[in-house]
Every structure is written in C-alpha cells, then in structure tokens.
Coordinates of C-alpha atoms in Angstrom, one line a residue:
R1 CA -43.9 -92.5 -131.2
G2 CA -44.7 -96.2 -130.6
S3 CA -45.2 -96.0 -126.7
L4 CA -47.2 -98.0 -124.6
E5 CA -47.8 -96.4 -121.0
L6 CA -48.5 -99.0 -118.2
Q7 CA -50.7 -96.5 -116.7
H8 CA -52.9 -97.1 -119.3
V9 CA -52.9 -100.2 -119.3
A10 CA -53.1 -100.8 -115.7
A11 CA -56.1 -98.0 -115.8
R12 CA -57.9 -100.5 -118.5
C13 CA -57.7 -103.9 -116.1
D14 CA -58.6 -102.1 -113.3
R15 CA -54.9 -102.4 -111.6
L16 CA -54.3 -99.6 -110.1
K17 CA -55.0 -100.7 -106.5
H18 CA -51.3 -99.8 -105.2
G19 CA -50.7 -96.5 -107.0
L20 CA -50.1 -95.2 -110.4
G21 CA -45.8 -95.9 -110.3
L22 CA -44.3 -99.0 -111.8
A23 CA -43.8 -100.4 -107.8
G24 CA -47.5 -99.8 -107.2
I25 CA -48.4 -101.7 -110.6
C26 CA -46.2 -104.3 -110.0
R27 CA -47.6 -105.1 -106.4
S28 CA -51.1 -104.8 -108.2
V29 CA -50.9 -107.1 -111.2
L30 CA -47.7 -109.7 -110.2
R31 CA -48.2 -109.1 -106.0
R32 CA -44.7 -108.5 -106.1
V33 CA -42.7 -105.7 -104.2
L34 CA -40.6 -103.7 -106.6
S35 CA -37.3 -102.0 -105.2
K36 CA -37.8 -98.1 -105.3
D37 CA -34.5 -97.2 -103.6
S38 CA -34.4 -93.5 -102.9
R39 CA -30.4 -93.0 -103.0
L40 CA -30.4 -95.1 -106.2
R41 CA -33.9 -93.2 -108.0
C42 CA -32.6 -89.9 -107.1
S43 CA -28.7 -90.2 -108.1
K44 CA -27.3 -88.8 -110.8
W45 CA -28.5 -90.3 -114.5
D46 CA -26.7 -88.3 -116.9
G47 CA -23.5 -89.5 -116.9
P48 CA -21.7 -93.0 -116.5
L49 CA -24.2 -95.2 -114.6
S50 CA -23.0 -97.5 -111.6
E51 CA -23.5 -101.3 -111.9
E52 CA -26.3 -100.7 -109.4
Q53 CA -28.0 -98.2 -111.8
V54 CA -27.6 -100.6 -114.9
H55 CA -29.5 -103.2 -112.2
Y56 CA -31.9 -100.7 -111.3
A57 CA -32.5 -100.2 -115.0
A58 CA -33.0 -103.4 -115.7
C59 CA -35.4 -104.6 -113.7
D60 CA -37.7 -101.6 -114.5
A61 CA -37.6 -102.6 -117.9
H62 CA -37.7 -106.5 -117.1
V63 CA -41.0 -105.9 -115.1
A64 CA -42.6 -103.8 -117.1
V65 CA -42.6 -106.3 -119.7
E66 CA -43.9 -109.1 -117.4
I67 CA -46.7 -106.6 -116.3
V68 CA -48.1 -106.4 -119.9
D69 CA -47.4 -109.7 -120.3
K70 CA -49.3 -110.9 -117.4
M71 CA -52.4 -108.1 -118.2
H72 CA -52.8 -109.3 -121.9
S73 CA -52.8 -112.8 -120.9
S74 CA -55.8 -112.0 -118.2
H75 CA -57.4 -109.7 -120.2
A76 CA -57.2 -110.4 -124.1
L77 CA -59.8 -111.9 -126.0
P78 CA -58.9 -115.6 -127.1
G79 CA -56.6 -115.6 -129.4
Q80 CA -56.2 -111.9 -129.8
G81 CA -52.7 -110.7 -130.2
L82 CA -50.8 -108.0 -128.0
Y83 CA -50.7 -105.4 -130.5
E84 CA -54.3 -106.0 -131.2
W85 CA -55.3 -105.7 -127.8
C86 CA -53.8 -102.3 -126.6
Q87 CA -53.7 -100.4 -129.9
D88 CA -56.4 -98.2 -128.7
L89 CA -53.1 -97.3 -125.9
V90 CA -50.2 -96.8 -128.4
D91 CA -49.0 -92.9 -128.1
C92 CA -52.0 -92.3 -125.9
K93 CA -51.5 -89.3 -124.2
Q94 CA -54.4 -88.7 -121.7
R95 CA -53.4 -88.4 -118.2
V96 CA -54.5 -91.5 -116.1
R97 CA -56.0 -90.5 -112.1
Q98 CA -55.4 -92.5 -109.7
P99 CA -58.3 -94.0 -108.0
K100 CA -59.3 -93.0 -104.8
Q101 CA -59.0 -96.0 -102.8
A102 CA -55.3 -96.1 -104.1
R103 CA -54.3 -92.4 -102.8
G104 CA -54.2 -93.0 -99.3
E105 CA -52.3 -96.2 -99.5
Q106 CA -49.4 -95.0 -102.3
K107 CA -46.6 -94.6 -99.3
Q108 CA -47.1 -98.2 -98.2

C-alpha cells in the first residue's frame, strides 16, 4: 500500500517517449542517461549485496525521486502539493501501454 508507479506518472505527463522503464523515463524527463549495466542488473540480488549493487540500487532510488519532483514541478497546478497532484495514481494497478512512437526506440 502507498506505492506510486513511475510509469503512471510519466504517462500522465506524456513522458514515455523513450520507453516504460526507469532508464527511458529518466531520459524523457531529466534528459540524462541512466546506466543499466546488464551485468549488475542481472546479478544475484537475493543474498548479500556488493558495493556495486548497493550503488546501482541507490542510483535508481535517487533518480526516481528526481523524476517525480521534476514532473510535479512541471505539471502540477500552482500550490498543488505532491500527494494532491498524484493521489489518484497511488496504488494504481492499471497497466501502462508504451506509446507507438517509443516502441522502436527502446533499445537505443
């Protein structure tokens, strides 16, 4: 309970041009490349984590906060708090569909 899926927020703000994943949303919103090293992404995450894994996870968490903050400041009404702005998306289970124009770009 109490979760907010970035895909829903990005879809609301029309920020899925580069895909549905965190790296694509980061590129669309912050105009930055988020490293998604497959060696780390596909490594073993169910035991003690390496320093690299902790850094990777921390970067994901940090950029997620930056993304929500940027979309809120760019799209909310003046004086509208973050929760008020996105409360209808909290715990939303609806699937987000990737826009047609982004489907061919996702591998870039």
